[in-house]
Short mmCIF file of C-alpha atoms in Angstrom, two decimals:
data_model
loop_
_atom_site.label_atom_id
_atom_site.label_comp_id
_atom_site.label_asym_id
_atom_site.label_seq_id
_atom_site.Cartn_x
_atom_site.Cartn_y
_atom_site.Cartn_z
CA UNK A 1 -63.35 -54.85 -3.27
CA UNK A 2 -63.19 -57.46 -5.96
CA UNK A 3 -62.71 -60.05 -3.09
CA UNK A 4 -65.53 -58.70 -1.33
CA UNK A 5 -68.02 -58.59 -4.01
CA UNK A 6 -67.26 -62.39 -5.13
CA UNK A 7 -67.58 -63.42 -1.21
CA UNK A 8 -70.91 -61.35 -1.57
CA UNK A 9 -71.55 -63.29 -4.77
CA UNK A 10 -70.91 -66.90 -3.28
CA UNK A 11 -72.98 -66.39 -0.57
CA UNK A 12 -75.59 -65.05 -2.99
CA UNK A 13 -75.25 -67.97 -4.92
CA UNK A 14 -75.16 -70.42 -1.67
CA UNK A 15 -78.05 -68.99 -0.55
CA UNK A 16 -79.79 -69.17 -4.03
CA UNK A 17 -79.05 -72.96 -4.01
CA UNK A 18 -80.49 -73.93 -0.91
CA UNK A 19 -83.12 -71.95 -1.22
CA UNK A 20 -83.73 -74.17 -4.80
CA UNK A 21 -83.21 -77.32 -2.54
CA UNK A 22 -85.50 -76.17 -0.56
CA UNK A 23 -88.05 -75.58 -3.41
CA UNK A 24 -87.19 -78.76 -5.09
CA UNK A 25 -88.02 -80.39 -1.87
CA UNK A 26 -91.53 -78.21 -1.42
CA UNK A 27 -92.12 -79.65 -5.19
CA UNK A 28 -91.20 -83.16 -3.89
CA UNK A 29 -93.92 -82.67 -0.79
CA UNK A 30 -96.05 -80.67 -2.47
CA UNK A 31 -96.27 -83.34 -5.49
CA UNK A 32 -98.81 -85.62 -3.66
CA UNK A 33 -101.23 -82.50 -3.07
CA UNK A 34 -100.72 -80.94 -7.23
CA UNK A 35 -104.09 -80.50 -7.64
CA UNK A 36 -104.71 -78.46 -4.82
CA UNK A 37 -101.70 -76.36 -5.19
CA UNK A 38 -101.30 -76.09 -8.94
CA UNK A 39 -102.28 -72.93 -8.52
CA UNK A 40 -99.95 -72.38 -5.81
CA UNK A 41 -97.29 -73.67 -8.21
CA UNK A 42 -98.44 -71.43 -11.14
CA UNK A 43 -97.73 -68.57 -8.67
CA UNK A 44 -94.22 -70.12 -7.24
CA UNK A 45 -93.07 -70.47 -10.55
CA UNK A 46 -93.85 -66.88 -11.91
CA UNK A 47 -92.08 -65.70 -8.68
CA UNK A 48 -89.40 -67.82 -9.58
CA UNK A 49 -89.35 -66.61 -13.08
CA UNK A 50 -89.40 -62.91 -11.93
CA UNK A 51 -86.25 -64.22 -9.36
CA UNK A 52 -84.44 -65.36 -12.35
CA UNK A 53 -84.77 -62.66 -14.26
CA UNK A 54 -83.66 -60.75 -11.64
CA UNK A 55 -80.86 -62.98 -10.69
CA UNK A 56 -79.76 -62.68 -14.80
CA UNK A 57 -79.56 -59.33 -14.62
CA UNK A 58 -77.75 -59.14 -11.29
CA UNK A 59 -75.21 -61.99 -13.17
CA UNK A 60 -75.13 -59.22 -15.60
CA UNK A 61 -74.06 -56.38 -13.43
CA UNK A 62 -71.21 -58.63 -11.72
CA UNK A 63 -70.17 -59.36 -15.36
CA UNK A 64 -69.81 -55.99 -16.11
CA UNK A 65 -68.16 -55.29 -12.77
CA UNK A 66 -65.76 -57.76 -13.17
CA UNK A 67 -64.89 -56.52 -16.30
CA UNK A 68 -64.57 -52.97 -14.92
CA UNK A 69 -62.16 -54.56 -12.31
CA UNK A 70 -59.97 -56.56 -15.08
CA UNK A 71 -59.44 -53.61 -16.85
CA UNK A 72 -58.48 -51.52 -13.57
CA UNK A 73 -56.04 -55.13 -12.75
CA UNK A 74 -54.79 -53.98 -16.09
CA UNK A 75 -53.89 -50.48 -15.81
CA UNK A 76 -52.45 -50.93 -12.34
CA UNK A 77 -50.06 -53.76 -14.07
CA UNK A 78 -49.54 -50.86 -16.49
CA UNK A 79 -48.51 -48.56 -13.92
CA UNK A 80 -46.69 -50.62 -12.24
CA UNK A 81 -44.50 -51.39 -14.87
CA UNK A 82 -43.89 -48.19 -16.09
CA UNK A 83 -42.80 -47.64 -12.62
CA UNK A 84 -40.44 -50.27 -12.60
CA UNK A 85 -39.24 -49.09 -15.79
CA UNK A 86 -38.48 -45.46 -14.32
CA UNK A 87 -37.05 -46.91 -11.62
CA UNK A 88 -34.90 -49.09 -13.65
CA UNK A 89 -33.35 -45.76 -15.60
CA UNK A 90 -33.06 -43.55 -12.02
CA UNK A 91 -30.89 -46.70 -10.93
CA UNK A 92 -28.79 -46.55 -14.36
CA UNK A 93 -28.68 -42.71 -14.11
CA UNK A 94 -27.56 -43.09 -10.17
CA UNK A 95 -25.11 -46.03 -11.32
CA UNK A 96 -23.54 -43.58 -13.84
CA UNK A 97 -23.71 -40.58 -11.76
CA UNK A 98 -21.83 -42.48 -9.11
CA UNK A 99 -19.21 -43.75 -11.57
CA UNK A 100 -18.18 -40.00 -12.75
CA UNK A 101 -17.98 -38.80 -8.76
CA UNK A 102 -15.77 -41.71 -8.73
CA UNK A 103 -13.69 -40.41 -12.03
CA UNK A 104 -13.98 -36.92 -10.46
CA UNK A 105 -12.53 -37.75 -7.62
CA UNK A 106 -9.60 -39.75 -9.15
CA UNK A 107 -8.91 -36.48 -11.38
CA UNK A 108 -8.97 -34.55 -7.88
CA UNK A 109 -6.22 -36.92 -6.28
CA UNK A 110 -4.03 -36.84 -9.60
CA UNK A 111 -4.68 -33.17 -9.22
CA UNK A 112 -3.46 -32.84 -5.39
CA UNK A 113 -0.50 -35.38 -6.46
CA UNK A 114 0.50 -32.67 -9.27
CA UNK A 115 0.19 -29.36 -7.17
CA UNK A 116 2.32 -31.54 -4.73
CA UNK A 117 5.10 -32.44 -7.00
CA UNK A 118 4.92 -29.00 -8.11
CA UNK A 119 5.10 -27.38 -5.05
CA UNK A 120 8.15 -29.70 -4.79
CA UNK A 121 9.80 -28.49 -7.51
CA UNK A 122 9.42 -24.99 -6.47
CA UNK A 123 10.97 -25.75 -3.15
CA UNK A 124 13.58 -26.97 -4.54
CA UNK A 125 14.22 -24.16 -7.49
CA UNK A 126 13.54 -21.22 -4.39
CA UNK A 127 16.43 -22.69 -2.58
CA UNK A 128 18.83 -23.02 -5.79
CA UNK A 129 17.76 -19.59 -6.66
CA UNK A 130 18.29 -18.69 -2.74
CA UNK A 131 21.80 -20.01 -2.59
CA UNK A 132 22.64 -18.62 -6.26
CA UNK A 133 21.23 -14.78 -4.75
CA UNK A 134 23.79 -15.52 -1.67
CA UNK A 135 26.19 -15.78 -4.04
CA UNK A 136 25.30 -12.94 -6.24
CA UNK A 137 24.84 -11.12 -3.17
CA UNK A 138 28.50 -12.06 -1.48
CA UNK A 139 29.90 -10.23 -5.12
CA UNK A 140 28.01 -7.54 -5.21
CA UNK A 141 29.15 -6.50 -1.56
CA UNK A 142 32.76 -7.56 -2.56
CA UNK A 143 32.70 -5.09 -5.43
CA UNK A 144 30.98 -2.68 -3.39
CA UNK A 145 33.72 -2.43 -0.93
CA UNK A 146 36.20 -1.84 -4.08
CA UNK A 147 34.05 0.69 -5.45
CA UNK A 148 33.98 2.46 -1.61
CA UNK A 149 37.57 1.77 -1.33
CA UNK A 150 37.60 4.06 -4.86
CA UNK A 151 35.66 6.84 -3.88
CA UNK A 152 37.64 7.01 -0.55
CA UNK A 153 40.71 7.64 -2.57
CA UNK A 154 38.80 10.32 -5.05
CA UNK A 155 37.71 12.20 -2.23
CA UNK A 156 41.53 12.12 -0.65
CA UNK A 157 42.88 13.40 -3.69
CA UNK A 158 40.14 15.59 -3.90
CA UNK A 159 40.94 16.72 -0.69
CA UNK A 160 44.65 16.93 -1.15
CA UNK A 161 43.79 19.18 -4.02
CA UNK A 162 41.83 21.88 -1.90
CA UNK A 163 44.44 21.96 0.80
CA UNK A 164 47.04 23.02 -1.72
CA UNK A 165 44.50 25.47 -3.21
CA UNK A 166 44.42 27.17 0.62
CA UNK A 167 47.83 27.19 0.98
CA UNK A 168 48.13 28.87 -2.48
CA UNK A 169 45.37 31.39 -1.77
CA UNK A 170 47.00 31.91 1.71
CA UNK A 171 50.23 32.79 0.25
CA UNK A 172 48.29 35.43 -2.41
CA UNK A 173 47.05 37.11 0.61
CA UNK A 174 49.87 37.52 2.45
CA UNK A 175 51.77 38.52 -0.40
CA UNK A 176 48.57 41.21 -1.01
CA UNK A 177 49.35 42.71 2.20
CA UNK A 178 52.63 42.91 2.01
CA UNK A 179 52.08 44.55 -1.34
CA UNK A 180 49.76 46.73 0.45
CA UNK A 181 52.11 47.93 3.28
CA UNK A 182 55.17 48.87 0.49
CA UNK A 183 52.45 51.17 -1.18
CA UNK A 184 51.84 52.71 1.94
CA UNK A 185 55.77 53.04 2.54
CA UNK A 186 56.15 54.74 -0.78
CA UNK A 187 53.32 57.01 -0.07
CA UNK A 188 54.76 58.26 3.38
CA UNK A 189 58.47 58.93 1.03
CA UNK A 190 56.22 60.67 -0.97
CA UNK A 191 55.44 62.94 1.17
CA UNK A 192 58.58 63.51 2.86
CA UNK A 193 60.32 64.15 -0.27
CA UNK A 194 59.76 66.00 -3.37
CA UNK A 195 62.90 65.10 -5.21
CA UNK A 196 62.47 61.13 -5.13
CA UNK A 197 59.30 61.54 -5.96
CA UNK A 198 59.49 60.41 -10.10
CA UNK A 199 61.81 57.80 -9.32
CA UNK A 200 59.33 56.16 -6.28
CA UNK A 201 56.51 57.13 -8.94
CA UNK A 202 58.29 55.15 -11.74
CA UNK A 203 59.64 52.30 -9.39
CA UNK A 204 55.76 52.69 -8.11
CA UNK A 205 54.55 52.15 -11.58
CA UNK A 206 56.67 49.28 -12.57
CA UNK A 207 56.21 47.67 -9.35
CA UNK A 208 52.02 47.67 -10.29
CA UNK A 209 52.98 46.35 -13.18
CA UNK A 210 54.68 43.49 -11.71
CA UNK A 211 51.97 43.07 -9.70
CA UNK A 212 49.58 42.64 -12.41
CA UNK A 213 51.02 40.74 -13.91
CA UNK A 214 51.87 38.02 -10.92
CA UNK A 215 47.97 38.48 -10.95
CA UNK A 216 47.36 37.87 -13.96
CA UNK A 217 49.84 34.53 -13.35
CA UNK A 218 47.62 33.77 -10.12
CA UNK A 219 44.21 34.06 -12.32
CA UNK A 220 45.79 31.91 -14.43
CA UNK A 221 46.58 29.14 -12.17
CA UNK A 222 43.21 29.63 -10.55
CA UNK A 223 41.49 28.91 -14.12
CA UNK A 224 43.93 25.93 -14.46
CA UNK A 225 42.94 24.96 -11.02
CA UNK A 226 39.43 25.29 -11.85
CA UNK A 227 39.92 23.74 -15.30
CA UNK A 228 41.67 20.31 -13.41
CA UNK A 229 38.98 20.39 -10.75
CA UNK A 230 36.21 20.21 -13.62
CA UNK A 231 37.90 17.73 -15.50
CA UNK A 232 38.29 15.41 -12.58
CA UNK A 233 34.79 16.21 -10.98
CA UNK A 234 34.04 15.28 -14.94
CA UNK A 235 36.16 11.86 -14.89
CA UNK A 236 34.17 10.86 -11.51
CA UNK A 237 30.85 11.16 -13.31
CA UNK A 238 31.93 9.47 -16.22
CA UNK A 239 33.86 6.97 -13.78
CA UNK A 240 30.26 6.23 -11.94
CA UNK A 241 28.52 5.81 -14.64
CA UNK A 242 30.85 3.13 -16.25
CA UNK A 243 30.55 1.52 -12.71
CA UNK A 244 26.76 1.49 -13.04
CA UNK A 245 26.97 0.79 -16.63
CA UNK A 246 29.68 -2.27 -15.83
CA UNK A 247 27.22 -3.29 -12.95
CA UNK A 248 23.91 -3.24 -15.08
CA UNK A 249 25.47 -5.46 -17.29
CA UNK A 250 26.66 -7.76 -14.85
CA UNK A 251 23.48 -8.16 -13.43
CA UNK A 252 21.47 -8.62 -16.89
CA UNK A 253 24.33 -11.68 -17.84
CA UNK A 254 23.93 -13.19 -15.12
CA UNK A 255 20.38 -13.50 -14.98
CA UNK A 256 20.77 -14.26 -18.66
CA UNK A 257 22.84 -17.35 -17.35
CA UNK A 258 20.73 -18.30 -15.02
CA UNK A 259 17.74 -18.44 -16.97
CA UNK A 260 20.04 -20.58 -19.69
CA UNK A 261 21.77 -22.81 -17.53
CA UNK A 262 18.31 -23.75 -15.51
CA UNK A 263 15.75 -23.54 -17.84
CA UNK A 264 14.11 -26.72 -16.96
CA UNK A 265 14.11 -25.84 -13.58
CA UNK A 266 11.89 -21.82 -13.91
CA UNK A 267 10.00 -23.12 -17.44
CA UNK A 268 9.45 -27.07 -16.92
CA UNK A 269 5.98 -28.35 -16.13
CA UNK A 270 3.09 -30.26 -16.95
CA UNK A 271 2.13 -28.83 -19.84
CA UNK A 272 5.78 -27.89 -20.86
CA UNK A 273 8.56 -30.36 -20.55
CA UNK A 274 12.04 -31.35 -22.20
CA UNK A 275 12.75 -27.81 -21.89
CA UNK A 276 16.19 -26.95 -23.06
CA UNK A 277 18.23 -23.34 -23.84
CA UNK A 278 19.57 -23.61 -26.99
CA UNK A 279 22.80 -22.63 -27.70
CA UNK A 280 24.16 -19.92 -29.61
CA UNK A 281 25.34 -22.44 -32.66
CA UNK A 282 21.83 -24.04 -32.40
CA UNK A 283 20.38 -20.97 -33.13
CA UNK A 284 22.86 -18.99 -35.45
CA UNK A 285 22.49 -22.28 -37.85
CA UNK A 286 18.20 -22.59 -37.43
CA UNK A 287 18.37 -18.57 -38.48
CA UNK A 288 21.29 -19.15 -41.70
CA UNK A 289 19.07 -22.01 -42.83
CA UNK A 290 15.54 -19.79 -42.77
CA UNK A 291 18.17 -16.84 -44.26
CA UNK A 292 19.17 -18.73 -47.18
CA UNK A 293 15.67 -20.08 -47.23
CA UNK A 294 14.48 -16.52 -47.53
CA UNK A 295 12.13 -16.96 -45.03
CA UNK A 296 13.70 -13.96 -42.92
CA UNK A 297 15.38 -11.04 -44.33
CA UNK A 298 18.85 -9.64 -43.59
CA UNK A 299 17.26 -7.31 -41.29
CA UNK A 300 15.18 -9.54 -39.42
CA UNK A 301 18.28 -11.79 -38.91
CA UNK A 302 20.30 -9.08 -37.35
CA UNK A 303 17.77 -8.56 -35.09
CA UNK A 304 16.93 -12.04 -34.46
CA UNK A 305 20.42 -12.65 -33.50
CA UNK A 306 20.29 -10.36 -30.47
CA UNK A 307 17.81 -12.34 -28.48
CA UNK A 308 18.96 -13.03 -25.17
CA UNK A 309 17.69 -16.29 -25.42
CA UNK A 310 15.66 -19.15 -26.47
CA UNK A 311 14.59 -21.47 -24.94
CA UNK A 312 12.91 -25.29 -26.49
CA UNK A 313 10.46 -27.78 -24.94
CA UNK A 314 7.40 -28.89 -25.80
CA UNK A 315 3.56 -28.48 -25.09
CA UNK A 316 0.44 -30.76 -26.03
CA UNK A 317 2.98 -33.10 -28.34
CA UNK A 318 4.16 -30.26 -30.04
CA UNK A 319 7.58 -28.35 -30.16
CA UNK A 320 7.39 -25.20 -29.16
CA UNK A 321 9.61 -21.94 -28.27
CA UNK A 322 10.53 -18.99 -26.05
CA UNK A 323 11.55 -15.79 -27.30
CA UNK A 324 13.23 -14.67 -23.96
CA UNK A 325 14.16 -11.09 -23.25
CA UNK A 326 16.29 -10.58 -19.88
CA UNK A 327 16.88 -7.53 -18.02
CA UNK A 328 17.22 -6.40 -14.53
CA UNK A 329 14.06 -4.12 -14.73
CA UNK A 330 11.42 -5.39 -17.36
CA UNK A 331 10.38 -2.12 -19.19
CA UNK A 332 7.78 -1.70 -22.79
CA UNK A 333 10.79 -1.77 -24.79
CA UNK A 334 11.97 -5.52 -23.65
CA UNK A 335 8.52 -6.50 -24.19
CA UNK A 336 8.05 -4.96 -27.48
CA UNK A 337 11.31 -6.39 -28.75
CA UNK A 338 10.09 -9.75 -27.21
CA UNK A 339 7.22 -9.29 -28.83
CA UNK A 340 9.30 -8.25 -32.80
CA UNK A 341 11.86 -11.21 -31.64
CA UNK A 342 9.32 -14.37 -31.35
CA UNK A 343 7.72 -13.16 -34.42
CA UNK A 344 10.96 -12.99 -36.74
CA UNK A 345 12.02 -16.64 -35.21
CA UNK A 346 8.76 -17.88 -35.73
CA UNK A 347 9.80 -17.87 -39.11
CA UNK A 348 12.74 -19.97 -38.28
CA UNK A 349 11.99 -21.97 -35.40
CA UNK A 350 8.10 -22.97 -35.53
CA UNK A 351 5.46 -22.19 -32.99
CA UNK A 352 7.40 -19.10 -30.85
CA UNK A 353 5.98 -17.05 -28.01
CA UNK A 354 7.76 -14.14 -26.52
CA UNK A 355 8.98 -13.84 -23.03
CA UNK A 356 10.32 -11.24 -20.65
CA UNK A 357 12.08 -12.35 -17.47
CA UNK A 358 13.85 -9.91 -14.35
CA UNK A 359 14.06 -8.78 -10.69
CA UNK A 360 11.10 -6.10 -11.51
CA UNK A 361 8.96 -4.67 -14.23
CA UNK A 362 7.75 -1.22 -14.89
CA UNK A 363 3.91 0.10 -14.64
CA UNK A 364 4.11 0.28 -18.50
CA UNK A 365 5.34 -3.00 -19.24
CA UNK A 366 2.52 -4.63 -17.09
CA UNK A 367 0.22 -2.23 -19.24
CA UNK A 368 1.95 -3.49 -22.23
CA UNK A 369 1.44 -7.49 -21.49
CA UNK A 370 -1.97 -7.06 -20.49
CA UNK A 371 -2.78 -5.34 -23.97
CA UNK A 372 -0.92 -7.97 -25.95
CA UNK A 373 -2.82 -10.93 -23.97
CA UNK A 374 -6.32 -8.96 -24.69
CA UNK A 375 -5.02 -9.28 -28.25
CA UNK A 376 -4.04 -12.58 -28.50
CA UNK A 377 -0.37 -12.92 -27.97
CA UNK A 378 0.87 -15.62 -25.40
CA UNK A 379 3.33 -13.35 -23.81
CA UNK A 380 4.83 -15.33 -20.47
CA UNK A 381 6.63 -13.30 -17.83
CA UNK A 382 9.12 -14.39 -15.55
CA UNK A 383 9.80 -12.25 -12.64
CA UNK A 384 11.90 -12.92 -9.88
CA UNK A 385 11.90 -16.75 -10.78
CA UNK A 386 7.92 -17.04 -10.60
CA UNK A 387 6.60 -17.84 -13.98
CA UNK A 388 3.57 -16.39 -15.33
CA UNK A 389 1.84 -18.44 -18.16
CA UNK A 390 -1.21 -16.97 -19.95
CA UNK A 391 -4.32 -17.66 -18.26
CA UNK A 392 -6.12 -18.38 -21.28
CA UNK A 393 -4.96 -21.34 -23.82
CA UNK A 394 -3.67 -20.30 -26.65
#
């Protein structure tokens, strides 16, 4: 528009000048006839005083425009540089934005590359622990057979024993009827004969009392054979329950050892490594030291002592402990002694959360872990090698 206008304006000006030329030439013909056209130039000049004026105040108007135009110039230079300006901090902001996807994604990849090597890991613990449960497996099935081979020969003797009980009861009977048919011999003298009849009665009468008395004897024997019965039926209970007993405890040390002997390999990870059991002397000297230090009573070492195991590493540059409580089937009482355990060695050790570890766990011990983690304790459970850390840090 600007362009326009000043086009308009040179031409407007252009114009103006020839049409002065043109005037100045008039005046230049006209000069030789001034005194007949003085008037005429009285008039030319008022018109051309009237066109000036005019012309000033249309000079006046493009002024103004122009200056309405250098200000608009001016606030579009504004604009535009506040433009630039936001589009100057988008590009930063994009720049930066782009940089952390970039950092994301590098955390992703290191991410992947650790659930990898993890996933390693547990390959390779699943197939120690595989070959270790063929193994475990292979004895229990050996000692098994022995304990079959055992009952076999209870229920022989067993067996043995009943068959002689028949034979004995067999030879009561008989003996019974024979015992019946001589009273029904005597009777029939009886009757034939009046004169034998006290000495059958008295041979009668001490011949009952023999016969009580051999049953009396046989009662006897029967309550003796009862009595032996009892006692062995007694021995087998007491016999499988030592075999249970003896196989509980076989199972609980040697899940004890193999949570000890390949710690690193069920508790080890990023954010616990250098994991270690410590050994029995390691720990009987860290709990004498806080004894004498009287930072643990007499009581709390006794029951200290009695852990099934502890095991060391550390976690965000710290040292740190596990309270570990083994058993075959993870019930409230191992985690409430897990629980009474990390707190007393605390005391001794530093920084100690409990842990349970086993085949299986019990309703109630599941409702018992889930408490304590509401509550704050870092309780970690290990069952059937899979580790369970607390969900929340700690």
């Amino acid at each position: 528009a600007f362009t326009a206008h000043r086009q308009e304006f040179l031409a407007h000006q252009a114009q103006t000048q020839a049409q002065l030329t043109e005037l100045n030439a008039a005046v230049r013909n006209l000069t030789e006839v001034l005194h007949n056209l003085i008037e005429t130039v009285r008039n030319l000049a008022e018109a051309f005083i009237t066109y000036r004026q005019e012309f000033s105040s249309y000079q006046a108007q493009t002024n103004a425009r122009f200056a309405e135009l250098s200000a608009e110039v001016r606030a579009l230079a504004e604009a535009q540089h506040q433009h630039y300006e936001a589009f100057i901090a988008h590009r930063q902001e994009f720049l930066q934005q782009r940089a952390e996807t970039d950092r994301r994604f590098a955390e992703l990849a290191e991410a992947q590359r650790r659930t990898e090597e993890s996933l390693r890991r547990l390959s390779e613990a699943f197939e120690a622990h595989r070959q270790e449960f063929l193994e475990h497996r292979a004895e229990t099935d050996r000692r098994f057979v022995e304990l079959t081979e055992a009952q076999r020969r209870t229920e022989e003797s067993l067996q043995r024993l009943s068959e002689a009980f028949a034979t004995h009861r067999q030879e009561f009977l008989t003996y019974r009827e024979e015992t019946d048919r001589r009273f029904a011999e005597l009777t029939e003298v009886q009757r034939r004969t009046e004169e034998s009849l006290q000495r059958l009665s008295e041979a009668f009468v001490a011949h009952r009392e023999e016969t009580d008395r051999r049953f009396a004897e046989l009662a006897e024997a029967q309550r003796r054979t009862e009595e032996s019965l009892q006692r062995l039926s007694e021995a087998f209970v007491v016999h499988r329950r030592v075999v249970a007993d003896d196989m509980s405890v076989l199972k609980k040390e040697s899940l004890e050892r193999r949570y000890r002997e390949r710690a690193a390999a069920y508790f080890g990870g990023p954010d616990f490594h250098k994991v270690r059991a410590l050994t029995f002397d390691e720990l009987m000297e860290a709990l004498r030291k806080a004894l004498k230090a009287r930072s643990i009573t007499r009581e709390e070492y006794e029951e200290a002592r009695r852990v099934d195991g502890v095991i060391r590493g550390r976690r965000r540059q710290r040292s740190m402990h596990l309270a570990l409580e083994v058993s075959w089937i993870i019930d409230r009482g191992d985690v409430e002694r897990a629980v009474r355990r990390a707190e007393i060695l605390r005391k001794a050790l530093g920084e100690t959360w409990p842990a349970v570890a086993g085949r299986e766990i019990t309703e109630g011990a599941r409702e018992a872990i889930e408490r304590l983690r509401r509550e704050g304790w870092p309780i970690v459970v290990v069952q059937d090698g899979w580790v369970d850390w607390p969900s929340k840090p700690v």
